[in-house]
Short mmCIF file of C-alpha atoms and ligand atoms in Angstrom, two decimals:
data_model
loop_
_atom_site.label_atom_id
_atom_site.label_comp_id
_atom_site.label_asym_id
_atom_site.label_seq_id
_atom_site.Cartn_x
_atom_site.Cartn_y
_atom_site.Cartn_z
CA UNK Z 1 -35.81 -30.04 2.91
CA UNK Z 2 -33.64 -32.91 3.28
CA UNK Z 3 -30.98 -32.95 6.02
CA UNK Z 4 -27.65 -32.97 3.68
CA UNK Z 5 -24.86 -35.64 3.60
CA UNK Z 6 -22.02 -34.89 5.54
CA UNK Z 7 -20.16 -35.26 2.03
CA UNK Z 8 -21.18 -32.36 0.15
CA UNK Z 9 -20.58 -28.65 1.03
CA UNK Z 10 -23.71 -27.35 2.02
CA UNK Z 11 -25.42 -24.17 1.13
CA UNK Z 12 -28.12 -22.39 2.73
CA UNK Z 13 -30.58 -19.39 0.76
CA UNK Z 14 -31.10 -16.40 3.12
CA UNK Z 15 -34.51 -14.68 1.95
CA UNK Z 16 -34.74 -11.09 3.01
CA UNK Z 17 -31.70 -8.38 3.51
CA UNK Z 18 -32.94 -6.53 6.39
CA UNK Z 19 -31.04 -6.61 9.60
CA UNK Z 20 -32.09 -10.34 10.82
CA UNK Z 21 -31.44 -12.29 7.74
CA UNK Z 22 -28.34 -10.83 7.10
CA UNK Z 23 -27.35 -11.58 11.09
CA UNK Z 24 -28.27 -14.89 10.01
CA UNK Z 25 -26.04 -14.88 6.84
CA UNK Z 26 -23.54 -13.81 8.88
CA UNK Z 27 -23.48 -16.85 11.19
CA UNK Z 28 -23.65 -19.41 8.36
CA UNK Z 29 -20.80 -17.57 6.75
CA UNK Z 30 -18.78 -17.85 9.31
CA UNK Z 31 -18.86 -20.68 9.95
CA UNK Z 32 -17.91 -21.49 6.13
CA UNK Z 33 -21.26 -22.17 4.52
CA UNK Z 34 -22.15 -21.00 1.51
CA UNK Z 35 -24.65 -18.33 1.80
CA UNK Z 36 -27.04 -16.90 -1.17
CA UNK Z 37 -28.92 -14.34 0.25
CA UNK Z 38 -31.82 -12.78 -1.71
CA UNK Z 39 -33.78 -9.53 -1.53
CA UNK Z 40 -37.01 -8.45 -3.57
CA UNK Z 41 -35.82 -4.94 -3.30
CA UNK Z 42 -33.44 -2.94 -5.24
CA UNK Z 43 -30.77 -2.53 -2.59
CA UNK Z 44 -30.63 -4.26 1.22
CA UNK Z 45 -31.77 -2.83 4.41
CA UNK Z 46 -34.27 -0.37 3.15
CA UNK Z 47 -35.97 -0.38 6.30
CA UNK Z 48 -33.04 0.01 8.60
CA UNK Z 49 -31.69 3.04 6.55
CA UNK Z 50 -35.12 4.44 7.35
CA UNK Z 51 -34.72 3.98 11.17
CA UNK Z 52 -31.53 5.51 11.18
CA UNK Z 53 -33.41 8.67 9.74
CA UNK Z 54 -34.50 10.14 13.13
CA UNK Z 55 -31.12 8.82 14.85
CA UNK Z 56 -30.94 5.09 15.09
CA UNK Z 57 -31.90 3.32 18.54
CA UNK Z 58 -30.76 0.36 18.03
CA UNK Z 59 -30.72 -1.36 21.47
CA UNK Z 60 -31.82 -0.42 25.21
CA UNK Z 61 -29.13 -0.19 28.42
CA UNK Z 62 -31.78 -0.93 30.73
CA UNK Z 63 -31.59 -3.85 33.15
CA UNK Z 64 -32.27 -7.33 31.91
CA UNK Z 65 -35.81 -7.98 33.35
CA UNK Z 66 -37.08 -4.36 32.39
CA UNK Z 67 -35.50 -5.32 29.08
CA UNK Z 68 -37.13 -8.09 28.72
CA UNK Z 69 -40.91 -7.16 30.18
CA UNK Z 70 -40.95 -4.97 26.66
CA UNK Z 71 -41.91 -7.98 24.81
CA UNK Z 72 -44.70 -8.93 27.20
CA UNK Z 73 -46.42 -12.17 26.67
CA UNK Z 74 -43.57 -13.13 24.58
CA UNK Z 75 -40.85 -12.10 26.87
CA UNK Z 76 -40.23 -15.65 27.79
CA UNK Z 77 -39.30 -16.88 23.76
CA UNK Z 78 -37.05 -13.57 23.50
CA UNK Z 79 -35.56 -14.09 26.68
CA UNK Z 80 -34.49 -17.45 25.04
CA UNK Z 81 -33.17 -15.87 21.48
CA UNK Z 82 -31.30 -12.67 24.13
CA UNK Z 83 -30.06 -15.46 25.94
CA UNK Z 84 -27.33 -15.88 23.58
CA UNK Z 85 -27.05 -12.04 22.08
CA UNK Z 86 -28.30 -9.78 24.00
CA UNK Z 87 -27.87 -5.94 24.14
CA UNK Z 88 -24.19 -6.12 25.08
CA UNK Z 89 -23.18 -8.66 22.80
CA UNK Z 90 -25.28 -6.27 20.18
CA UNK Z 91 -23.15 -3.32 21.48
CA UNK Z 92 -19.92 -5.32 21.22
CA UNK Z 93 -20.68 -6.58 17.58
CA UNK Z 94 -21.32 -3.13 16.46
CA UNK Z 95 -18.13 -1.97 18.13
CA UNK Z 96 -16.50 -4.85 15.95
CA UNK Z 97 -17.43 -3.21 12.99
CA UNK Z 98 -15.82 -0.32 13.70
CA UNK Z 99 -18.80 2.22 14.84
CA UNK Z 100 -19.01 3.36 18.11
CA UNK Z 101 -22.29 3.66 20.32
CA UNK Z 102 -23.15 5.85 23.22
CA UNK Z 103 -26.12 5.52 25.47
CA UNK Z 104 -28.57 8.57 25.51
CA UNK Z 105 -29.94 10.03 29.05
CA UNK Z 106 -33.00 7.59 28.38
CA UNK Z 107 -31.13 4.77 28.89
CA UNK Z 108 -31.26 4.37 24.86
CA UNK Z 109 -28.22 3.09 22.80
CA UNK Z 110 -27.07 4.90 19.59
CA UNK Z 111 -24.24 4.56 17.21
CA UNK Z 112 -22.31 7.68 17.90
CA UNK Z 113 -23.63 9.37 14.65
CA UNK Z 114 -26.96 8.04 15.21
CA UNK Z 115 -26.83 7.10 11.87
CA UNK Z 116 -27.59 3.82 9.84
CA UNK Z 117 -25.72 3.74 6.60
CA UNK Z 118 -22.21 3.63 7.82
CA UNK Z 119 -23.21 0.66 10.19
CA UNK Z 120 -24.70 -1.13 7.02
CA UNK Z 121 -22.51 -0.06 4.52
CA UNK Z 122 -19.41 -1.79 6.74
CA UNK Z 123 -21.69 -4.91 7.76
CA UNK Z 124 -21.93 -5.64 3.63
CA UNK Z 125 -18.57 -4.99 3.26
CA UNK Z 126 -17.89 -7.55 6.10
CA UNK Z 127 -20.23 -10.15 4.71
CA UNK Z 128 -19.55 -10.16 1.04
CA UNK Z 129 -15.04 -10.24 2.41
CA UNK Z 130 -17.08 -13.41 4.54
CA UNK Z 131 -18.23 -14.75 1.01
CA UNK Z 132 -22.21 -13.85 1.51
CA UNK Z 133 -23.21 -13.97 -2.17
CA UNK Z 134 -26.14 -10.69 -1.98
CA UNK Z 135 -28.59 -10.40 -4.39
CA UNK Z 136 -31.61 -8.19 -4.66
CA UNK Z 137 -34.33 -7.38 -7.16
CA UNK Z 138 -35.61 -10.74 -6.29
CA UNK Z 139 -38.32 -11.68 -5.29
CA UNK Z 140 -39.33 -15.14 -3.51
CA UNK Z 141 -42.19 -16.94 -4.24
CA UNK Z 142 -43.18 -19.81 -2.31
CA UNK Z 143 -41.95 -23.60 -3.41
CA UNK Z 144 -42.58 -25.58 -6.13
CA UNK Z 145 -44.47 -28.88 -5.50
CA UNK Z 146 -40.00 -30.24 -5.93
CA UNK Z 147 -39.72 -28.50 -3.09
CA UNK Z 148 -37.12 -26.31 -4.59
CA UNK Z 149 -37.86 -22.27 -4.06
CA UNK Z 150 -39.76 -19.97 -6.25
CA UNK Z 151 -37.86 -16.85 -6.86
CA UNK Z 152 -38.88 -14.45 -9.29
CA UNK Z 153 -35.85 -12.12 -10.88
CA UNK Z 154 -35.28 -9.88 -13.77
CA UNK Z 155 -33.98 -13.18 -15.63
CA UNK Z 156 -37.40 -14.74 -15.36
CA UNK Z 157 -38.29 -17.09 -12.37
CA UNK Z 158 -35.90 -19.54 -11.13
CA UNK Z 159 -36.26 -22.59 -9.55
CA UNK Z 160 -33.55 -22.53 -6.01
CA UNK Z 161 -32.67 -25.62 -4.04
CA UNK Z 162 -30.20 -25.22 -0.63
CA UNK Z 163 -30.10 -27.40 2.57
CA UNK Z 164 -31.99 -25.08 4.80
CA UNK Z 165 -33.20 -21.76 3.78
CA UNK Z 166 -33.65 -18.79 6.38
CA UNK Z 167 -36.92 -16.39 6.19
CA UNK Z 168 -36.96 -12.90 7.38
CA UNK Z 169 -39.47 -11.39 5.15
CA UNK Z 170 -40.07 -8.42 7.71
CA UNK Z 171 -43.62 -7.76 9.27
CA UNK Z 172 -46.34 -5.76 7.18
CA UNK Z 173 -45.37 -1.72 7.68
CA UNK Z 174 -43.71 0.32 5.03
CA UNK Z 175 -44.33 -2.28 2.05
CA UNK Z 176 -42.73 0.18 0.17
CA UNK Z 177 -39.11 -0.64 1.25
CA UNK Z 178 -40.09 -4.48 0.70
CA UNK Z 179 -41.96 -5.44 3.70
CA UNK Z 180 -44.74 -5.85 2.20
CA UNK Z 181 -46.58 -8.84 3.91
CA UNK Z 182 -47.07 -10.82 1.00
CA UNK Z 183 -45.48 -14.02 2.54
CA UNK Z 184 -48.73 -14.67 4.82
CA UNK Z 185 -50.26 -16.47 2.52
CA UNK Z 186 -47.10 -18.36 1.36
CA UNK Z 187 -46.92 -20.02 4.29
CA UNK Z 188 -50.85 -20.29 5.17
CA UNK Z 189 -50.38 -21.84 1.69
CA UNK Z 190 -47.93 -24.90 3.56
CA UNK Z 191 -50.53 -25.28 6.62
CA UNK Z 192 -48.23 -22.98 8.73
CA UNK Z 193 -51.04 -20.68 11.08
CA UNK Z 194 -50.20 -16.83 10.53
CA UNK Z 195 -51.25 -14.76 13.78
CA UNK Z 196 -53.08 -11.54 11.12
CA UNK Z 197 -49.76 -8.85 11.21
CA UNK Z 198 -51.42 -5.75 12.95
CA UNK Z 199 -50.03 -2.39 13.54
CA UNK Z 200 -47.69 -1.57 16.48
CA UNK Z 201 -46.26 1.47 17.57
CA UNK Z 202 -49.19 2.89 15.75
CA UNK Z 203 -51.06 6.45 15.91
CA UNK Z 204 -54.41 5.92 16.09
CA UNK Z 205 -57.67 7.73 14.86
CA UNK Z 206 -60.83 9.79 17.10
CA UNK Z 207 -64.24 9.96 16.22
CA UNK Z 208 -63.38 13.34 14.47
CA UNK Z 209 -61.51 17.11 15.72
CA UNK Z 210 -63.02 19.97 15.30
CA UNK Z 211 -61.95 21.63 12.13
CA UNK Z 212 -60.28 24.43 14.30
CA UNK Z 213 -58.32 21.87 16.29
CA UNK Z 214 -57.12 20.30 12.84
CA UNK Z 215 -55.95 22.95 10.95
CA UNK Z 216 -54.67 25.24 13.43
CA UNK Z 217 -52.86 22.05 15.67
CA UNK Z 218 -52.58 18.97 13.88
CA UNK Z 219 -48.51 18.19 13.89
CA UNK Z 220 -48.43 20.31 17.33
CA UNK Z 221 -46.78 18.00 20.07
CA UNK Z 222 -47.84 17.96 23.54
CA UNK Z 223 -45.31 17.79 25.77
CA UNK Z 224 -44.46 16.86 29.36
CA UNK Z 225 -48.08 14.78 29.92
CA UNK Z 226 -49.23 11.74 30.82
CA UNK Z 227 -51.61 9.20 29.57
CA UNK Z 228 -53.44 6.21 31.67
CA UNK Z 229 -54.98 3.49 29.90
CA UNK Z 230 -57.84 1.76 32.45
CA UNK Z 231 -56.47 2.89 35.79
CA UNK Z 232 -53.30 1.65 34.61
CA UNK Z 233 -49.84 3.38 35.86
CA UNK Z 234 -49.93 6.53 33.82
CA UNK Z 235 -46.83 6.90 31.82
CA UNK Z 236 -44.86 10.19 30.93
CA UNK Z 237 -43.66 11.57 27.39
CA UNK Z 238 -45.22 13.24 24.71
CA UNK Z 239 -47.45 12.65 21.80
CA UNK Z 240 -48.72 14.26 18.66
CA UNK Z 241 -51.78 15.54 17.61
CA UNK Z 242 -52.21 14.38 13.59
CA UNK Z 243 -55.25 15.60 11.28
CA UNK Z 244 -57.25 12.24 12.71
CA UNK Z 245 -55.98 11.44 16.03
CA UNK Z 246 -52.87 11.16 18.00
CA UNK Z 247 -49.35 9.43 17.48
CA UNK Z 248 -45.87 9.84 19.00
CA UNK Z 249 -43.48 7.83 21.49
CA UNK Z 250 -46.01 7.97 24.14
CA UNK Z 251 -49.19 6.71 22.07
CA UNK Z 252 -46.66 4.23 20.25
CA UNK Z 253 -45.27 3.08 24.03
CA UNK Z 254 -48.95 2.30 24.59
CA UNK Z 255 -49.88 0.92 21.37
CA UNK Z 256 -50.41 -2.53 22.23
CA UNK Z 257 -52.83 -1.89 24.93
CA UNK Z 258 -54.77 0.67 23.35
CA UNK Z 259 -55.01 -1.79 19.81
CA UNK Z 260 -56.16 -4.67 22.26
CA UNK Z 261 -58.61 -2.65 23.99
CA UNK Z 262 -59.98 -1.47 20.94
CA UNK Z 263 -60.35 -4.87 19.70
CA UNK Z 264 -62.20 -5.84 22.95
CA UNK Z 265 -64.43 -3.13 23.27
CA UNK Z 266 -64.71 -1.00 20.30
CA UNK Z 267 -62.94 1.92 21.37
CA UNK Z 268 -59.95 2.74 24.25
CA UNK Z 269 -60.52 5.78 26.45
CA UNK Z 270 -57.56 7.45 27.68
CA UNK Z 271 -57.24 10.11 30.63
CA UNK Z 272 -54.48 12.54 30.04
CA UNK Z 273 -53.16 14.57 32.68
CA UNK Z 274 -52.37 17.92 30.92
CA UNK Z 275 -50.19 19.00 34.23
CA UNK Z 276 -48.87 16.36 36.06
CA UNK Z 277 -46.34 17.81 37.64
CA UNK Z 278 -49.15 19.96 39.53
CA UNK Z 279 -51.81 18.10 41.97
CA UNK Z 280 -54.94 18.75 41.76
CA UNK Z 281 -55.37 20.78 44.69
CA UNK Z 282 -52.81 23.09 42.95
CA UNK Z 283 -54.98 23.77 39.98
CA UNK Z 284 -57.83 24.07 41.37
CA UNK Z 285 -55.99 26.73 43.83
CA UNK Z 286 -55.01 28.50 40.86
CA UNK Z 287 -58.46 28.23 38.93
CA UNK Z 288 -59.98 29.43 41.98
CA UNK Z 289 -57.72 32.80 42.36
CA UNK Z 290 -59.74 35.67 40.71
CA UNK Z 291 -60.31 35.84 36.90
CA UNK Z 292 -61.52 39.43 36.70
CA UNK Z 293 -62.30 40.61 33.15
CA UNK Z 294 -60.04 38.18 31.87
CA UNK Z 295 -60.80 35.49 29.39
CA UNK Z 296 -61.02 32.09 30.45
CA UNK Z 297 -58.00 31.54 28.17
CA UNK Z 298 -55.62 34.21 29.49
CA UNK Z 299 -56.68 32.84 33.12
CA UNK Z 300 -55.47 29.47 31.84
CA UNK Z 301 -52.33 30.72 30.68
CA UNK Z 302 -51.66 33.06 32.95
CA UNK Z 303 -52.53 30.72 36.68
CA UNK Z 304 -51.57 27.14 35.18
CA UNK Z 305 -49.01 27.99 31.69
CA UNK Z 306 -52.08 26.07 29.48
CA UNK Z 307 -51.58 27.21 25.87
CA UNK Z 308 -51.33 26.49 22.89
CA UNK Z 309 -52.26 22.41 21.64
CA UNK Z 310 -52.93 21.73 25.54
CA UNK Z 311 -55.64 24.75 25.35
CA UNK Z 312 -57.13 23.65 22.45
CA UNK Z 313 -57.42 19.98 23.46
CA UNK Z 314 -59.08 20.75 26.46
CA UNK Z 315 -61.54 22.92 24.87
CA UNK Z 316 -61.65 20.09 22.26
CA UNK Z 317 -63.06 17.65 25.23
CA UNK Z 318 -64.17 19.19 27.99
CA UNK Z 319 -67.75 20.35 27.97
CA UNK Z 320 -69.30 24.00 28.46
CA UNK Z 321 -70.48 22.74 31.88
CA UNK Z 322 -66.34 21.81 33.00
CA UNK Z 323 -65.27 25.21 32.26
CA UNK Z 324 -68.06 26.49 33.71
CA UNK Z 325 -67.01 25.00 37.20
CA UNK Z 326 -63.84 25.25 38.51
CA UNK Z 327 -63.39 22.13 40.00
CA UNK Z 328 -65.03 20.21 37.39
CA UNK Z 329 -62.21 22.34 35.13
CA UNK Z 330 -59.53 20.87 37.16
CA UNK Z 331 -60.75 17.36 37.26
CA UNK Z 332 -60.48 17.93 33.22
CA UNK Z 333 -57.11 19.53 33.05
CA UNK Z 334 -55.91 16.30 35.46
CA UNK Z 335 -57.75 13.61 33.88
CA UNK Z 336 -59.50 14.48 30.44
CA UNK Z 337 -60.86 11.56 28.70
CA UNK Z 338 -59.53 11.05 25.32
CA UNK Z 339 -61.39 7.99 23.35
CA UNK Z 340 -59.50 6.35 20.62
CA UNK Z 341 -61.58 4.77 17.82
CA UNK Z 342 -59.24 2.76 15.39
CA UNK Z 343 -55.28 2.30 14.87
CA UNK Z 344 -53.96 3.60 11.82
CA UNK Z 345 -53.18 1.86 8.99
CA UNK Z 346 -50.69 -1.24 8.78
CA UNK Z 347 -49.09 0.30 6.59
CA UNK Z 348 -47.84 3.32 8.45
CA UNK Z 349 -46.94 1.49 11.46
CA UNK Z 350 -43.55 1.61 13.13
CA UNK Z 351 -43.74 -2.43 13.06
CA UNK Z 352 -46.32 -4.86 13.46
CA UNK Z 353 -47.64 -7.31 15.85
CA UNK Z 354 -48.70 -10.71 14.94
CA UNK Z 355 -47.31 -13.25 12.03
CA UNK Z 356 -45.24 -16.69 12.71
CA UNK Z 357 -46.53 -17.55 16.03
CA UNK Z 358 -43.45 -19.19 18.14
CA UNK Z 359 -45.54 -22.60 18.30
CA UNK Z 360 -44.82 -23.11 14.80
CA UNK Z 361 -41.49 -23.56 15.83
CA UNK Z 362 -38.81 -25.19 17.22
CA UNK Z 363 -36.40 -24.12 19.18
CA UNK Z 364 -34.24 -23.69 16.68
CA UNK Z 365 -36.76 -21.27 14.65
CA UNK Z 366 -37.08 -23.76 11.93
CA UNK Z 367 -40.61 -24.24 10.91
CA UNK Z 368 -42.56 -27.78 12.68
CA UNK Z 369 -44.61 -28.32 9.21
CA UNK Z 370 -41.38 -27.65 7.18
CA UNK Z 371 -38.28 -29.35 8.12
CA UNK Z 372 -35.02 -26.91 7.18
CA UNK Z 373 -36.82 -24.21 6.92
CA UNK Z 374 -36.10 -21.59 9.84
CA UNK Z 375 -37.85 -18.11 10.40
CA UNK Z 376 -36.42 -14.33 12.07
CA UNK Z 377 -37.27 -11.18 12.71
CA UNK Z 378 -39.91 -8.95 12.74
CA UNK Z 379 -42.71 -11.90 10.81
CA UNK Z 380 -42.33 -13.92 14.11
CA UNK Z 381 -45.33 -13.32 16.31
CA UNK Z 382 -43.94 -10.67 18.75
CA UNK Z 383 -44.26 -6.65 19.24
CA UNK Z 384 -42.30 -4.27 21.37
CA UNK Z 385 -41.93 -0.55 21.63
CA UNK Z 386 -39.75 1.32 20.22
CA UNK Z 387 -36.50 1.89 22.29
CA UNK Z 388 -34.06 -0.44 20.65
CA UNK Z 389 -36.17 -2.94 21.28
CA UNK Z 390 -37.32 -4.11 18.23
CA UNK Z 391 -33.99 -4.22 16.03
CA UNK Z 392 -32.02 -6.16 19.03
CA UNK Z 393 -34.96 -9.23 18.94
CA UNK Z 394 -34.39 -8.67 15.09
CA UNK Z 395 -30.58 -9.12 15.32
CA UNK Z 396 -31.11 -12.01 18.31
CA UNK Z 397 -33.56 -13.90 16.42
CA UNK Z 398 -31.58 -13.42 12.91
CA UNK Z 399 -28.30 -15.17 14.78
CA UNK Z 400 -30.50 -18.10 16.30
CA UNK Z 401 -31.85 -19.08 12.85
CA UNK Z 402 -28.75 -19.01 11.45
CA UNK Z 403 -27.22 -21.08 14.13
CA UNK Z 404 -30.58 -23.33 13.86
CA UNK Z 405 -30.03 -23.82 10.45
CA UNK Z 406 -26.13 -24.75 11.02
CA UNK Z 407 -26.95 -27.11 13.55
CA UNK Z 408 -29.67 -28.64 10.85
CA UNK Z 409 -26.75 -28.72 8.53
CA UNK Z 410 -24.85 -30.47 11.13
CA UNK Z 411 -27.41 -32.75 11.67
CA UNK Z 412 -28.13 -32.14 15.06
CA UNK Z 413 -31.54 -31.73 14.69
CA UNK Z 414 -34.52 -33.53 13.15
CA UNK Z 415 -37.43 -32.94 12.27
C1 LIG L 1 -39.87 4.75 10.53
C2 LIG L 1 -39.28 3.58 11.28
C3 LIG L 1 -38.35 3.82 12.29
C4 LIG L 1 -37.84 2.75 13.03
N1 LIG L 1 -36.93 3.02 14.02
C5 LIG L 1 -36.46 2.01 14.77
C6 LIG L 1 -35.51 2.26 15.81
O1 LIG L 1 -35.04 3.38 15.99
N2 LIG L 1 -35.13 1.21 16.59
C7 LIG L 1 -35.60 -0.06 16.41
O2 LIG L 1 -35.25 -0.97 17.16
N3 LIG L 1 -36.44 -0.35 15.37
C8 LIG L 1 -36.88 0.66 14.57
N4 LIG L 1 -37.73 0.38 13.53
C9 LIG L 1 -38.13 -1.03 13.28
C10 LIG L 1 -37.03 -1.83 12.56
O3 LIG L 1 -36.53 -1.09 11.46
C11 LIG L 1 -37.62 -3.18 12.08
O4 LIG L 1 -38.18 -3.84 13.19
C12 LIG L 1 -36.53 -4.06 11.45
O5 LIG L 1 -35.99 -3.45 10.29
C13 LIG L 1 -37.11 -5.42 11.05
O6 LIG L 1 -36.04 -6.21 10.59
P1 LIG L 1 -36.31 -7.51 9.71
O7 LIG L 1 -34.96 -7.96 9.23
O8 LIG L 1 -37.14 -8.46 10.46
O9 LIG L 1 -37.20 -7.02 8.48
P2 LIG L 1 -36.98 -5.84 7.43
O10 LIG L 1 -35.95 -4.88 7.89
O11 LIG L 1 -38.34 -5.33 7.13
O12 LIG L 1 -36.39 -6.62 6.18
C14 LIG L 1 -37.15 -7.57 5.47
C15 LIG L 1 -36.56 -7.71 4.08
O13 LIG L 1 -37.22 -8.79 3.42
C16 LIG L 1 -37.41 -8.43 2.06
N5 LIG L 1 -38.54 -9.21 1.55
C17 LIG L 1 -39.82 -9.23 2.01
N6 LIG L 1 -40.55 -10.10 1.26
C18 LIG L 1 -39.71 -10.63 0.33
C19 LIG L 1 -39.88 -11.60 -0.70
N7 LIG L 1 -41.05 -12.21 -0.94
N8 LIG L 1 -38.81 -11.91 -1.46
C20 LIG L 1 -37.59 -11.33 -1.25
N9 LIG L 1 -37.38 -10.41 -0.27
C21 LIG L 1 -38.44 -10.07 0.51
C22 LIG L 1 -37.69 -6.94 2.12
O14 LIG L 1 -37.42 -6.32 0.86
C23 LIG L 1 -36.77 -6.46 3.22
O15 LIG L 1 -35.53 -6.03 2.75
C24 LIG L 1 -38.24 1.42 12.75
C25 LIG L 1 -39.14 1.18 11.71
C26 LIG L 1 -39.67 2.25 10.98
C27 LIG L 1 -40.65 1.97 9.88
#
């Protein structure tokens, strides 16, 4: 796109309504451009409403550093987008719209009725009163050889030109509410490189349970353990057991190490400590006290509490010779191995790693290979658990393009 003449009144096309490009129509609008932002969906922020479903975390309270070692290899890049709205300023712009947040005993950050839709209902409000021109049921796709954008609409397909144009298409989960992926190619298309969008915060699938374990436990949650992943640190919380595998805040908190190993070596083994708030010595104390006539499973529930999922799990994986030996048992119940084969699909992911990698781009988030075009969200190249983190490098990034693409409009950068 060409940089515009200071004469005209410029105008820049937002594509996508989820929570970074309308952070980015935001900024523009303020700052008294004329914003046409469009959406393939029926109605905006499909996905957001979604995350507010379980109570929406929308940021983190944590400390800066810890904050920022969520995004990992990327940390650096978001450090640079939080830099300039970060989880305070997050807090203090939802505050501005009139919702309150509190911060849960994790350290998470809420609106106080953990809801979505009143936070996005007063945010349109806000940026149509701004003059943020929303549409949706269409669909962008790609340019024309003009240069001017493909968008396909219940009218027929139209033909859009603007000074600088803002993506944030989403990553590839839930295609459903519009993130659907499809703009991979659009850009591969232009000669931008697409890191392939995989799934994060992901269950992920074993070799097979036993039917018992599946129909009697899958859904059952087991709480209060830890998992390790390669003599790494093991981490608390609690996870799910699903018809193929595991998911849950502790399997999604280790997603991206258990997809990488995967990738390295074909499958990720992971020892989960079924007590760990007992040592070892303890249960094997209490294996060792005197079963009588009991079964092996009343001596489990009655010396060490094991029931239930945790029972069945480790009769799932630990062999005939384990039980047979107490302290072979207790090495089990401490450490059992629990080999993951593949992540779910995509599709079913909480987000999803890979897309725009930040080398495309400039500082600015506007695309090397196409001048005035910027990029946000959750189709740059960058994962993080979930904890708030991935809607406040959603809003960061959303505010950054827009301010990229004012300063484009402003002529302050170049290609
Ligand atoms: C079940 C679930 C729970 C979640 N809970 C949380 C949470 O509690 N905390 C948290 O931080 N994160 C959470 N997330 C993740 C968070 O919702 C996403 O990371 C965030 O919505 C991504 O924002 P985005 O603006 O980048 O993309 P999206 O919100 O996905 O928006 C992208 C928009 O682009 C539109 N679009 C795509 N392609 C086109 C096209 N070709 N033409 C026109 N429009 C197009 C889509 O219709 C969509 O509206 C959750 C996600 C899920 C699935």
């Amino acid at each position: 796109m060409n940089q515009p003449s200071p004469s005209h009144s410029p105008s820049v096309v937002v594509i996508g309504g989820g929570p970074a490009g309308l952070m980015a129509a935001e900024v523009l609008a303020n700052a008294g451009v004329r914003v046409e932002l469009y959406d393939a969906m029926p109605s905006l922020g499909r996905k957001f409403l979604l995350a507010g479903v379980g109570g929406m975390n929308i940021t983190h309270a944590e400390p800066k550093a810890a904050f920022l070692g969520r995004y990992r290899e990327r940390q650096e890049e978001i450090a640079g987008l939080l830099a300039d709205f970060d989880a305070d300023s997050l807090r203090a712009w939802i505050h501005d719209l009139g919702i309150d947040t509190f911060v849960g005993t994790s350290g998470r950050v809420f609106p106080r009725d953990m809801k979505a839709a009143p936070l996005l209902r007063a945010w349109l409000k806000r940026l149509r009163e701004a003059g943020v021109r929303l549409h949706t049921r269409s669909r962008w796709l790609g340019w024309n050889a003009d240069g001017s954008l493909r968008l396909q609409t219940s009218a027929g397909e139209q033909a859009l030109r603007a000074d600088a144009c803002v993506l944030a298409l989403g990553g590839g989960s839930w295609a459903r509410l519009g993130s659907d992926g499809a703009w991979v190619p659009l850009l591969e298309a232009r000669g931008v490189s697409i890191a392939p969008l995989l799934p994060a915060n992901c269950g992920f699938e074993v070799s097979a349970w036993s039917a018992l374990l599946r129909d009697k436990f899958a859904g059952a949650p087991l709480k209060n353990v830890t998992l390790a992943l390669d003599g790494a640190a093991p981490r608390r919380g609690e996870f799910v057991l699903t018809s193929t595998g595991v998911e849950g805040s502790l399997v999604y908190a280790l997603s991206a190490e258990i997809r990488e190993r995967i990738t390295q070596s074909g499958s990720a083994t992971l020892h989960l400590d079924l007590l760990p708030d007992r040592p070892l010595d303890k249960v094997l104390a209490a294996l060792h006290k005197p079963r009588g006539s009991r079964s092996m499973a009343k001596h489990l529930h009655g010396q060490l509490g094991l029931d239930g999922v945790k029972a069945a799990l480790l009769r799932e994986l630990a062999s005939a010779e384990q039980f047979a030996a107490p302290e072979r048992l207790a090495a089990a119940i401490k450490a059992l191995p629990l080999t993951l084969l593949r992540p779910r699909p995509l599709d079913e992911a909480i987000s999803s790693a890979g897309g725009v990698p930040f080398a495309e781009l400039d500082q600015h988030l506007m695309l090397h290979r196409l001048p005035g075009v910027f990029c946000a969200g959750e189709m740059l190249d960058w994962e993080a658990p979930t904890g708030g983190y991935l809607l406040t490098a959603c809003f960061a990034s959303g505010r950054a393009a827009g301010l990229g693409a004012l300063a484009w409009l402003e002529g302050q950068t170049s290609p």
